[in-house]
Coordinates of C-alpha atoms and ligand atoms in Angstrom, one line a residue:
M1233 CA -42.0 -181.8 62.9
F1234 CA -41.9 -184.4 65.7
I1235 CA -43.3 -183.0 69.1
D1236 CA -44.1 -185.1 72.0
G1237 CA -44.3 -188.1 70.1
R1238 CA -46.5 -187.0 67.3
W1239 CA -46.1 -186.0 63.8
T1240 CA -47.3 -182.5 63.3
E1241 CA -47.3 -179.7 60.7
S1242 CA -46.9 -176.0 61.9
Q1243 CA -49.9 -173.7 62.9
S1244 CA -48.2 -171.0 60.6
E1245 CA -49.1 -173.1 57.3
E1246 CA -45.8 -171.4 56.3
T1247 CA -43.1 -173.8 54.8
I1248 CA -39.5 -174.1 53.6
K1249 CA -38.7 -175.0 50.3
V1250 CA -36.0 -178.1 50.2
I1251 CA -34.0 -177.6 47.2
N1252 CA -31.8 -180.2 45.3
P1253 CA -28.5 -178.1 44.7
A1254 CA -27.5 -180.5 41.7
D1255 CA -30.7 -179.5 39.7
E1256 CA -32.0 -176.4 41.7
Q1257 CA -35.4 -178.3 41.7
V1258 CA -37.9 -177.8 45.0
F1259 CA -38.4 -181.3 45.9
A1260 CA -39.7 -181.2 49.2
T1261 CA -41.2 -178.9 51.9
V1262 CA -41.1 -178.4 55.6
P1263 CA -43.1 -176.6 58.2
R1264 CA -41.6 -173.4 59.7
A1265 CA -42.2 -173.8 63.4
T1266 CA -43.8 -170.9 65.4
R1267 CA -42.3 -169.8 69.0
E1268 CA -45.1 -171.5 70.5
E1269 CA -44.4 -174.9 68.9
V1270 CA -40.9 -174.8 69.9
K1271 CA -41.9 -173.9 73.4
H1272 CA -44.5 -176.8 73.1
A1273 CA -41.2 -179.2 72.0
L1274 CA -39.1 -178.0 75.0
E1275 CA -42.0 -178.7 77.4
A1276 CA -42.6 -182.1 76.1
A1277 CA -38.8 -182.9 76.6
Q1278 CA -38.7 -181.3 80.0
S1279 CA -41.4 -183.5 80.9
A1280 CA -40.1 -186.8 79.3
Q1281 CA -36.8 -186.1 80.6
K1282 CA -37.8 -187.0 84.2
K1283 CA -38.5 -190.4 83.6
W1284 CA -35.8 -190.9 80.9
E1285 CA -33.0 -190.0 83.3
D1286 CA -34.6 -192.6 86.0
I1287 CA -33.9 -195.7 83.1
S1288 CA -30.8 -197.2 83.7
P1289 CA -27.9 -196.1 81.0
V1290 CA -27.9 -199.6 79.8
R1291 CA -31.7 -199.8 78.8
R1292 CA -31.2 -196.4 77.5
A1293 CA -28.4 -197.9 75.3
K1294 CA -30.9 -200.4 73.9
Y1295 CA -32.5 -197.9 72.1
L1296 CA -29.4 -196.4 70.7
F1297 CA -28.2 -199.6 69.4
S1298 CA -31.6 -200.4 67.6
I1299 CA -31.3 -196.7 66.1
A1300 CA -27.8 -197.8 64.8
D1301 CA -29.4 -201.2 63.4
L1302 CA -32.1 -199.1 61.8
I1303 CA -30.1 -196.5 60.1
R1304 CA -27.7 -199.4 58.5
R1305 CA -31.2 -201.0 57.4
D1306 CA -32.0 -197.9 55.3
R1307 CA -28.3 -196.9 54.4
E1308 CA -29.1 -196.5 50.8
R1309 CA -32.2 -194.6 51.3
L1310 CA -30.8 -192.3 53.7
A1311 CA -27.6 -191.6 51.6
R1312 CA -29.8 -190.8 48.8
I1313 CA -32.0 -188.4 50.7
L1314 CA -28.9 -187.1 52.1
T1315 CA -27.4 -186.5 48.3
S1316 CA -30.5 -184.9 47.3
E1317 CA -30.7 -182.1 49.6
Q1318 CA -27.0 -181.7 50.2
G1319 CA -25.4 -182.5 47.0
K1320 CA -22.2 -184.6 48.0
P1321 CA -21.6 -187.7 46.0
L1322 CA -23.3 -190.6 47.0
Y1323 CA -20.4 -192.7 48.0
E1324 CA -19.6 -189.8 50.5
S1325 CA -23.3 -190.0 51.6
R1326 CA -23.1 -193.5 52.4
L1327 CA -19.9 -193.1 54.7
E1328 CA -21.6 -190.4 56.3
V1329 CA -24.7 -192.4 57.1
E1330 CA -22.5 -195.3 58.4
G1331 CA -20.8 -192.6 60.5
A1332 CA -24.2 -191.8 62.0
A1333 CA -25.0 -195.4 63.1
Q1334 CA -21.4 -195.7 64.5
N1335 CA -22.2 -192.5 66.4
F1336 CA -25.0 -194.1 68.3
E1337 CA -23.1 -197.5 68.8
F1338 CA -20.0 -195.7 70.0
Y1339 CA -22.0 -193.8 72.7
A1340 CA -24.5 -196.7 73.5
E1341 CA -21.4 -198.6 74.5
Y1342 CA -20.5 -195.8 77.3
A1343 CA -23.7 -196.8 79.1
R1344 CA -21.6 -198.8 81.8
R1345 CA -19.0 -196.3 81.8
I1346 CA -20.6 -192.8 82.7
E1347 CA -18.0 -192.7 85.6
G1348 CA -17.9 -190.1 88.5
D1349 CA -15.5 -190.2 91.3
V1350 CA -15.3 -191.5 94.9
L1351 CA -12.9 -189.4 97.0
P1352 CA -11.7 -189.4 100.5
S1353 CA -12.9 -186.6 102.8
D1354 CA -10.7 -184.3 105.1
Y1355 CA -12.8 -185.7 108.2
D1356 CA -13.3 -189.0 109.7
H1357 CA -16.2 -191.4 108.7
Q1358 CA -17.0 -189.5 105.4
T1359 CA -16.8 -190.1 102.0
I1360 CA -17.3 -187.5 98.9
M1361 CA -18.8 -188.9 95.7
I1362 CA -19.0 -186.7 92.2
L1363 CA -21.9 -187.6 90.0
K1364 CA -22.4 -187.4 86.6
L1365 CA -26.1 -186.2 85.9
P1366 CA -27.9 -185.5 83.0
I1367 CA -28.4 -181.7 82.3
G1368 CA -31.8 -181.8 81.2
V1369 CA -33.1 -180.7 78.2
V1370 CA -30.7 -180.1 75.3
A1371 CA -31.2 -178.2 72.4
S1372 CA -29.4 -179.4 69.2
I1373 CA -28.7 -176.9 66.2
T1374 CA -27.1 -178.3 63.2
P1375 CA -25.6 -177.2 60.0
W1376 CA -25.9 -178.3 56.4
N1377 CA -22.6 -179.8 55.3
F1378 CA -23.0 -183.0 57.4
P1379 CA -26.8 -183.4 57.9
S1380 CA -26.9 -187.0 59.4
A1381 CA -23.4 -187.2 61.1
T1382 CA -23.5 -183.9 63.2
V1383 CA -26.9 -184.5 64.4
A1384 CA -26.0 -188.1 65.6
R1385 CA -22.9 -187.1 67.3
K1386 CA -25.4 -184.5 69.4
L1387 CA -28.2 -187.0 69.8
A1388 CA -26.2 -190.0 70.8
P1389 CA -24.2 -188.8 73.8
A1390 CA -27.2 -186.3 74.8
L1391 CA -29.3 -189.4 74.8
I1392 CA -27.3 -192.0 76.6
T1393 CA -26.6 -189.6 79.6
G1394 CA -30.3 -189.2 80.1
N1395 CA -30.8 -185.9 78.6
A1396 CA -34.2 -185.0 76.4
V1397 CA -33.6 -183.2 73.2
V1398 CA -35.4 -180.8 70.6
T1399 CA -33.3 -180.7 67.9
K1400 CA -33.4 -178.1 64.8
P1401 CA -31.8 -179.1 61.6
S1402 CA -30.3 -176.4 59.0
S1403 CA -33.1 -175.1 56.7
N1404 CA -31.2 -176.0 53.8
T1405 CA -31.0 -179.7 54.6
P1406 CA -33.8 -180.7 57.4
L1407 CA -34.7 -184.1 55.7
S1408 CA -31.9 -186.3 57.1
T1409 CA -32.8 -185.4 60.6
I1410 CA -36.5 -185.9 60.2
E1411 CA -35.6 -189.3 58.8
L1412 CA -33.2 -190.1 61.6
V1413 CA -36.1 -189.0 64.0
K1414 CA -38.2 -191.4 62.5
L1415 CA -36.1 -194.3 63.1
A1416 CA -35.6 -193.2 66.6
D1417 CA -39.5 -193.4 66.8
E1418 CA -39.6 -196.8 65.2
A1419 CA -37.0 -197.7 67.8
G1420 CA -39.6 -197.2 70.4
L1421 CA -37.9 -194.2 72.1
P1422 CA -40.4 -193.0 74.8
R1423 CA -42.3 -190.1 73.8
G1424 CA -41.1 -186.7 74.1
V1425 CA -37.5 -187.7 74.5
L1426 CA -36.5 -186.7 71.2
N1427 CA -38.4 -183.9 69.1
V1428 CA -37.6 -182.1 65.9
V1429 CA -38.7 -178.5 65.0
T1430 CA -38.0 -177.0 61.7
G1431 CA -37.4 -173.4 60.8
S1432 CA -34.9 -170.5 60.9
G1433 CA -32.1 -170.0 63.1
S1434 CA -33.4 -166.4 63.8
E1435 CA -36.5 -167.4 64.9
V1436 CA -36.8 -171.1 65.8
G1437 CA -33.1 -171.4 66.9
E1438 CA -33.6 -168.1 68.8
E1439 CA -36.4 -169.7 71.0
L1440 CA -34.4 -172.7 71.4
V1441 CA -31.4 -171.0 72.8
T1442 CA -33.2 -168.2 74.8
N1443 CA -36.0 -170.4 76.5
N1444 CA -35.4 -171.1 80.2
I1445 CA -35.9 -174.8 79.9
T1446 CA -32.9 -175.3 77.7
G1447 CA -30.1 -176.4 79.9
L1448 CA -27.3 -176.9 77.2
I1449 CA -27.1 -175.6 73.7
T1450 CA -25.0 -177.7 71.5
M1451 CA -24.5 -176.2 68.3
T1452 CA -22.5 -176.7 65.1
G1453 CA -22.1 -174.2 62.5
S1454 CA -20.5 -170.7 61.7
T1455 CA -18.6 -168.8 64.3
E1456 CA -20.8 -166.0 63.6
A1457 CA -24.1 -167.9 64.6
G1458 CA -22.2 -169.3 67.7
K1459 CA -21.3 -165.9 68.9
K1460 CA -24.8 -164.7 68.5
I1461 CA -26.1 -167.9 70.5
M1462 CA -23.5 -167.3 73.1
E1463 CA -25.0 -163.9 73.4
N1464 CA -28.7 -164.9 73.9
A1465 CA -27.8 -168.0 75.9
S1466 CA -26.2 -165.7 78.5
G1467 CA -29.8 -164.5 79.4
H1468 CA -30.2 -167.5 81.5
V1469 CA -26.6 -168.6 81.6
A1470 CA -27.6 -171.8 79.8
K1471 CA -24.4 -173.8 78.7
V1472 CA -23.1 -173.8 75.3
L1473 CA -21.2 -176.4 73.1
L1474 CA -19.9 -175.2 70.3
E1475 CA -18.2 -176.4 67.1
L1476 CA -17.7 -173.5 64.7
G1477 CA -15.6 -172.5 61.9
G1478 CA -12.3 -173.7 60.8
K1479 CA -9.3 -172.4 58.4
A1480 CA -7.2 -175.5 58.3
P1481 CA -3.5 -175.0 57.3
L1482 CA -1.8 -178.0 55.4
I1483 CA 2.0 -177.9 55.7
V1484 CA 4.2 -179.7 53.2
W1485 CA 7.8 -180.0 53.9
N1486 CA 10.6 -181.3 51.6
D1487 CA 11.3 -184.7 53.3
A1488 CA 7.6 -185.8 53.1
D1489 CA 6.4 -188.7 51.0
M1490 CA 5.1 -186.9 48.0
E1491 CA 2.7 -189.1 46.5
W1492 CA 1.1 -189.7 49.5
A1493 CA 0.9 -185.9 50.6
L1494 CA -0.3 -185.2 47.1
K1495 CA -3.2 -187.6 47.3
C1496 CA -4.3 -186.3 50.8
A1497 CA -3.7 -182.8 49.9
V1498 CA -6.5 -183.3 47.1
W1499 CA -8.9 -185.2 49.4
A1500 CA -8.3 -182.6 52.3
R1501 CA -9.4 -179.7 50.5
F1502 CA -12.1 -180.9 48.1
W1503 CA -14.0 -183.5 49.6
N1504 CA -17.6 -182.7 50.1
C1505 CA -17.0 -179.9 47.6
G1506 CA -14.6 -178.0 50.2
Q1507 CA -17.6 -177.7 52.5
T1508 CA -16.2 -179.6 55.6
C1509 CA -15.0 -177.7 58.8
I1510 CA -11.6 -179.6 58.7
C1511 CA -10.8 -179.1 55.1
A1512 CA -7.7 -177.9 54.4
E1513 CA -8.4 -174.0 53.5
R1514 CA -4.7 -173.1 52.7
M1515 CA -1.7 -174.6 51.9
Y1516 CA 2.1 -173.9 52.9
L1517 CA 4.6 -175.6 50.6
D1518 CA 8.3 -175.7 51.2
R1519 CA 10.3 -173.5 49.0
E1520 CA 12.4 -176.5 47.8
I1521 CA 9.4 -178.7 46.5
K1522 CA 6.6 -175.7 45.8
E1523 CA 7.3 -175.8 42.0
K1524 CA 7.2 -179.6 41.7
F1525 CA 4.4 -180.3 44.0
L1526 CA 2.1 -177.4 42.9
S1527 CA 2.2 -178.5 39.3
A1528 CA 1.5 -182.2 40.2
F1529 CA -1.5 -180.8 42.4
A1530 CA -2.9 -178.8 39.9
K1531 CA -2.8 -181.8 37.6
S1532 CA -4.6 -184.0 40.2
V1533 CA -7.3 -181.2 40.9
K1534 CA -8.0 -180.9 37.3
A1535 CA -8.6 -184.8 37.0
L1536 CA -11.4 -184.5 39.7
R1537 CA -14.6 -185.2 38.1
I1538 CA -17.4 -183.0 38.5
G1539 CA -20.8 -184.6 38.1
E1540 CA -24.3 -185.5 39.0
P1541 CA -23.8 -186.3 42.8
Q1542 CA -26.1 -189.5 42.4
S1543 CA -24.2 -190.9 39.8
P1544 CA -21.2 -193.3 40.4
G1545 CA -17.8 -192.0 39.4
T1546 CA -18.3 -188.4 40.5
D1547 CA -15.9 -186.9 42.8
L1548 CA -17.5 -183.4 43.1
G1549 CA -21.1 -182.6 43.3
P1550 CA -22.4 -179.0 43.5
M1551 CA -22.0 -176.7 46.2
V1552 CA -24.9 -176.7 48.8
S1553 CA -26.8 -173.5 47.6
Q1554 CA -26.5 -170.2 45.3
N1555 CA -25.5 -168.1 48.2
E1556 CA -22.7 -170.4 49.0
R1557 CA -21.4 -170.5 45.4
K1558 CA -21.7 -166.8 45.3
T1559 CA -19.4 -166.7 48.3
A1560 CA -16.7 -168.9 46.8
E1561 CA -16.7 -166.8 43.5
D1562 CA -16.4 -163.7 45.5
F1563 CA -13.2 -165.1 47.1
V1564 CA -12.0 -165.9 43.8
Q1565 CA -12.6 -162.5 42.0
R1566 CA -11.0 -160.6 45.1
A1567 CA -8.0 -162.7 44.7
R1568 CA -7.8 -161.8 41.2
D1569 CA -8.2 -158.2 41.9
E1570 CA -5.4 -158.4 44.3
G1571 CA -3.2 -160.0 41.4
D1572 CA -3.2 -163.4 42.7
K1573 CA -2.6 -166.4 40.1
I1574 CA -5.4 -168.7 39.2
I1575 CA -3.5 -171.8 38.8
V1576 CA -6.5 -174.3 38.4
G1577 CA -10.5 -173.5 38.0
G1578 CA -11.9 -170.2 38.8
S1579 CA -15.5 -170.4 37.3
E1580 CA -18.6 -172.3 37.2
P1581 CA -18.3 -175.5 34.9
S1582 CA -19.6 -175.0 31.4
R1583 CA -20.8 -178.4 31.0
M1584 CA -23.1 -178.5 34.1
K1585 CA -26.3 -176.6 32.8
K1586 CA -28.0 -176.6 36.1
G1587 CA -27.2 -177.0 39.8
Y1588 CA -24.8 -174.9 42.1
F1589 CA -21.5 -176.3 40.8
Y1590 CA -18.0 -174.8 41.1
E1591 CA -14.8 -175.7 39.4
P1592 CA -12.1 -176.8 42.0
T1593 CA -9.8 -173.8 42.2
V1594 CA -6.2 -173.7 43.1
I1595 CA -4.8 -169.9 43.7
E1596 CA -1.3 -168.9 44.1
T1597 CA -0.7 -166.1 46.8
T1598 CA 1.9 -164.4 48.5
N1599 CA -0.2 -162.2 51.0
Q1600 CA -0.6 -164.2 54.4
K1601 CA -3.1 -161.2 55.3
S1602 CA -5.2 -161.6 52.5
S1603 CA -8.7 -162.4 52.8
L1604 CA -8.3 -165.8 51.0
I1605 CA -5.9 -166.9 54.0
Q1606 CA -7.8 -165.3 56.5
E1607 CA -11.3 -166.1 56.2
E1608 CA -13.2 -169.3 56.1
I1609 CA -13.9 -169.7 52.2
F1610 CA -15.9 -173.0 52.6
G1611 CA -15.8 -174.0 49.0
P1612 CA -14.0 -175.5 46.5
V1613 CA -10.9 -173.0 46.5
V1614 CA -7.6 -173.2 48.1
P1615 CA -4.9 -170.5 48.3
V1616 CA -1.4 -171.8 48.2
M1617 CA 1.7 -170.0 49.5
E1618 CA 5.5 -170.6 49.6
V1619 CA 7.5 -170.9 52.7
D1620 CA 11.1 -171.0 53.3
N1621 CA 11.2 -172.2 56.9
F1622 CA 9.2 -174.7 58.8
D1623 CA 8.9 -172.1 61.9
T1624 CA 7.6 -169.6 59.5
A1625 CA 5.1 -172.3 58.3
I1626 CA 4.1 -173.0 62.1
E1627 CA 3.8 -169.2 62.5
Y1628 CA 1.4 -168.7 59.5
A1629 CA -0.6 -171.7 60.1
N1630 CA -1.3 -170.1 63.9
D1631 CA -2.0 -166.8 62.5
S1632 CA -6.0 -167.2 62.3
I1633 CA -9.0 -166.5 64.6
Y1634 CA -9.8 -170.2 63.8
G1635 CA -8.2 -173.5 65.5
L1636 CA -9.8 -176.5 64.3
A1637 CA -8.0 -179.0 62.3
S1638 CA -4.5 -178.8 60.7
Y1639 CA -2.2 -181.1 58.6
V1640 CA 1.5 -181.7 58.4
F1641 CA 3.1 -183.8 55.9
T1642 CA 7.0 -184.5 57.0
K1643 CA 9.0 -187.7 57.8
D1644 CA 11.3 -185.7 60.2
N1645 CA 10.4 -186.6 63.7
G1646 CA 11.6 -183.4 65.2
R1647 CA 9.1 -181.5 62.9
V1648 CA 6.4 -183.8 64.0
F1649 CA 6.8 -183.1 67.4
K1650 CA 7.4 -179.5 66.9
A1651 CA 3.7 -179.4 65.0
M1652 CA 2.1 -181.3 67.5
H1653 CA 3.2 -178.9 70.2
R1654 CA 3.0 -175.5 68.6
I1655 CA 0.3 -175.6 65.9
K1656 CA -2.4 -174.5 68.1
F1657 CA -5.2 -176.4 66.5
G1658 CA -7.5 -178.8 67.9
E1659 CA -7.0 -181.5 65.8
C1660 CA -3.4 -182.3 64.0
Y1661 CA -3.2 -184.6 61.1
V1662 CA 0.4 -186.0 60.7
N1663 CA 0.9 -187.5 57.4
Q1664 CA -2.6 -188.4 57.5
V1665 CA -6.1 -186.8 56.7
G1666 CA -9.8 -186.8 58.3
P1667 CA -12.6 -187.5 58.8
E1668 CA -12.1 -187.3 62.4
Q1669 CA -12.8 -190.7 64.5
L1670 CA -15.0 -191.3 67.0
Q1671 CA -12.7 -191.7 69.8
G1672 CA -11.0 -188.5 69.0
A1673 CA -11.9 -185.4 70.7
H1674 CA -13.4 -183.0 68.1
T1675 CA -12.3 -179.6 69.4
G1676 CA -10.6 -176.5 68.5
F1677 CA -8.6 -173.4 69.7
R1678 CA -9.6 -169.9 69.7
Q1679 CA -12.9 -168.9 68.0
T1680 CA -13.4 -172.4 66.6
G1681 CA -15.6 -173.0 69.6
I1682 CA -16.2 -174.4 73.3
G1683 CA -16.2 -177.9 74.5
A1684 CA -15.7 -181.1 72.5
E1685 CA -17.3 -183.7 70.5
G1686 CA -16.7 -187.3 70.2
S1687 CA -14.9 -189.2 72.5
K1688 CA -15.1 -189.4 76.3
Y1689 CA -14.7 -185.9 76.5
G1690 CA -17.3 -185.1 74.5
L1691 CA -19.8 -187.4 76.5
E1692 CA -19.0 -185.3 79.5
C1693 CA -20.1 -182.1 77.9
Y1694 CA -23.8 -183.4 78.2
T1695 CA -23.4 -184.1 81.9
Q1696 CA -23.7 -181.8 85.0
L1697 CA -21.2 -182.4 87.7
K1698 CA -22.5 -182.9 91.2
T1699 CA -20.7 -183.5 94.4
C1700 CA -22.1 -185.4 97.5
Y1701 CA -20.7 -185.2 100.9
L1702 CA -21.4 -188.3 102.9
D1703 CA -21.2 -188.7 106.7
W1704 CA -21.5 -192.1 108.1
S1705 CA -20.2 -192.3 111.6
D1706 CA -21.9 -193.6 114.6
N1707 CA -21.2 -190.4 116.3
P1708 CA -20.9 -187.8 113.9
S1709 CA -18.8 -184.6 114.6
L1710 CA -16.9 -181.5 112.8
P1711 CA -14.3 -179.6 114.5
Y1712 CA -15.9 -176.0 112.9
L1713 CA -19.5 -176.2 113.9
F1714 CA -19.4 -173.2 116.2
P1715 CA -17.0 -174.4 118.7
Y1716 CA -17.9 -171.6 121.2
R1717 CA -21.5 -172.3 121.2
G1718 CA -23.1 -172.9 124.9
K1719 CA -19.5 -172.5 126.3
Ligands
LIG185 P1 -24.7 -171.4 60.2 O1 -25.3 -170.5 59.2 O2 -24.0 -171.0 61.4 O3 -26.0 -172.5 60.9 C1 -25.8 -173.4 61.5 C2 -27.1 -173.7 62.4 O4 -27.2 -172.8 63.2 C3 -28.4 -173.7 61.5 O5 -29.4 -174.7 61.9 C4 -28.7 -172.3 61.4 O6 -30.4 -172.1 61.2 C5 -28.5 -172.1 63.0 N1 -28.6 -170.7 63.4 C6 -28.0 -169.8 62.7 N2 -28.3 -168.3 63.5 C7 -28.8 -168.9 64.7 C8 -29.2 -168.3 65.9 N3 -29.0 -166.7 66.0 N4 -29.6 -168.8 67.1 C9 -29.8 -170.3 66.7 N5 -29.7 -171.0 65.6 C10 -29.0 -170.2 64.5 O7 -23.8 -172.4 59.5 P2 -24.0 -173.4 58.0 O8 -24.1 -172.6 57.3 O9 -25.2 -174.2 58.3 O10 -22.6 -174.2 58.1 C11 -21.4 -174.1 58.0 C12 -20.5 -173.4 59.0 O11 -20.8 -174.6 60.0 C13 -19.3 -173.5 58.4 O12 -18.6 -172.2 59.4 C14 -18.3 -174.5 59.2 O13 -16.9 -174.3 59.7 C15 -19.3 -175.1 60.5 N6 -19.0 -176.4 60.8 C16 -18.2 -176.6 61.8 C17 -18.1 -177.8 62.3 C18 -17.3 -178.1 63.6 O14 -17.2 -179.3 64.0 N7 -16.5 -177.0 64.2 C19 -18.7 -179.0 61.6 C20 -19.5 -178.5 60.4 C21 -19.7 -177.2 60.2 P3 -30.8 -171.9 59.6 O15 -29.7 -171.9 58.7 O16 -31.8 -173.2 59.4 O17 -31.2 -170.7 59.7

């Protein structure tokens, strides 16, 4: 752990094992922080933040640019560590690490644009100014599916706006964050401005959330954990920025470019082995093209190459853990029990002797209310449903507690605009797929969370508004200051 500018073990001497999901071997351990150590990290951040906010954003940006350079210098090493702890194919890890560098650059470039407002007053010789100040100490809590990019997307806007941070990675994938913090240290970030503590959400995470020092909790993860965090944060009314679960619908209509829609649909569901919050988690196909599209889709899915994620030529690595694979298996079993048709996959690949691998699986269903359609699967399993009306497809798409990403494939402008306005999801990919881009706001409707990441809107979430009322007249007066006094 890195607390107050020093690398440290935990007093508890308890550790967390980091397992390579491709071979099930423990290859690293990290400390399990005590609550006292988390408090110490928060106090260090609180003390460092006072000086950090006095440094001009342009000078703060220099550290962020250096971190981006160092990430690029170490890109290959970082990508290999990421793949070892998370299981995604190496080419995806390289993209993610580059994405982490870009986040630091993107927000460093905002140094001269943390803009407030200057407004006229209702009274003579007065000015109103709205400032955007740092919140103070930010607790960052991240998931395992993008262990490098999600933390970068939190650290960069938090730091450029003058906050200090204590960050806690997922217990499944702590190494990518630790490596990033090492680079921040190498970049010379002042002591205490960035700290990393490792441990479980229920202990280390809870201490970060409930401690009075924390001004903002920025968390990416499941809706279930997000709700608990909101509840715990309410004790001291800490601000929360929550990027939670998704259940992205993908609609293909009869006028779409079928070949392109097919390629996109395979990527949208199966990149990162289906473990992406914006992954297409259910497909709605126009009845007219369903048979043809589904059979071509099944063929493409079968052709995906499952394998050792460090090897070139692998499309799909393992799932991150045995638990996550078990969840995917349970979904498939329930679908079988309910009489849904397994078109492709549906089991562990027999050729992989070790690792948490699962076959990419396509299931045809007719039940909009089934768990496959309603619950987040977060693995390489996709339910497909036929629909005979575009409005019904939209209605089904919106029938979800989640509201992060959505996909529509059609060349009809009317349908495009309808989708843009009526599909109530925070992102709409039209004839296109993710990942999301830095300048876009990553945000969601309903139980997908609160606030946004990326873009200028993401930056604003790390600032506290403050309005200053200034009087600059030689003979100040206000008509309402007890007008009858002394009369
Ligand atoms: P998770 O189980 O909710 O964990 C996320 C992080 O929260 C981990 O660091 C976890 O710690 C911590 N945590 C859990 N309970 C906590 C609590 N009560 N207080 C404080 N911290 C707590 O999620 P995950 O399984 O890692 O990630 C998958 C989920 O993330 C999916 O639902 C996916 O949709 C979502 N996700 C959303 C986005 C988005 O942008 N909307 C992006 C990526 C992922 P430990 O695990 O170490 O105990």
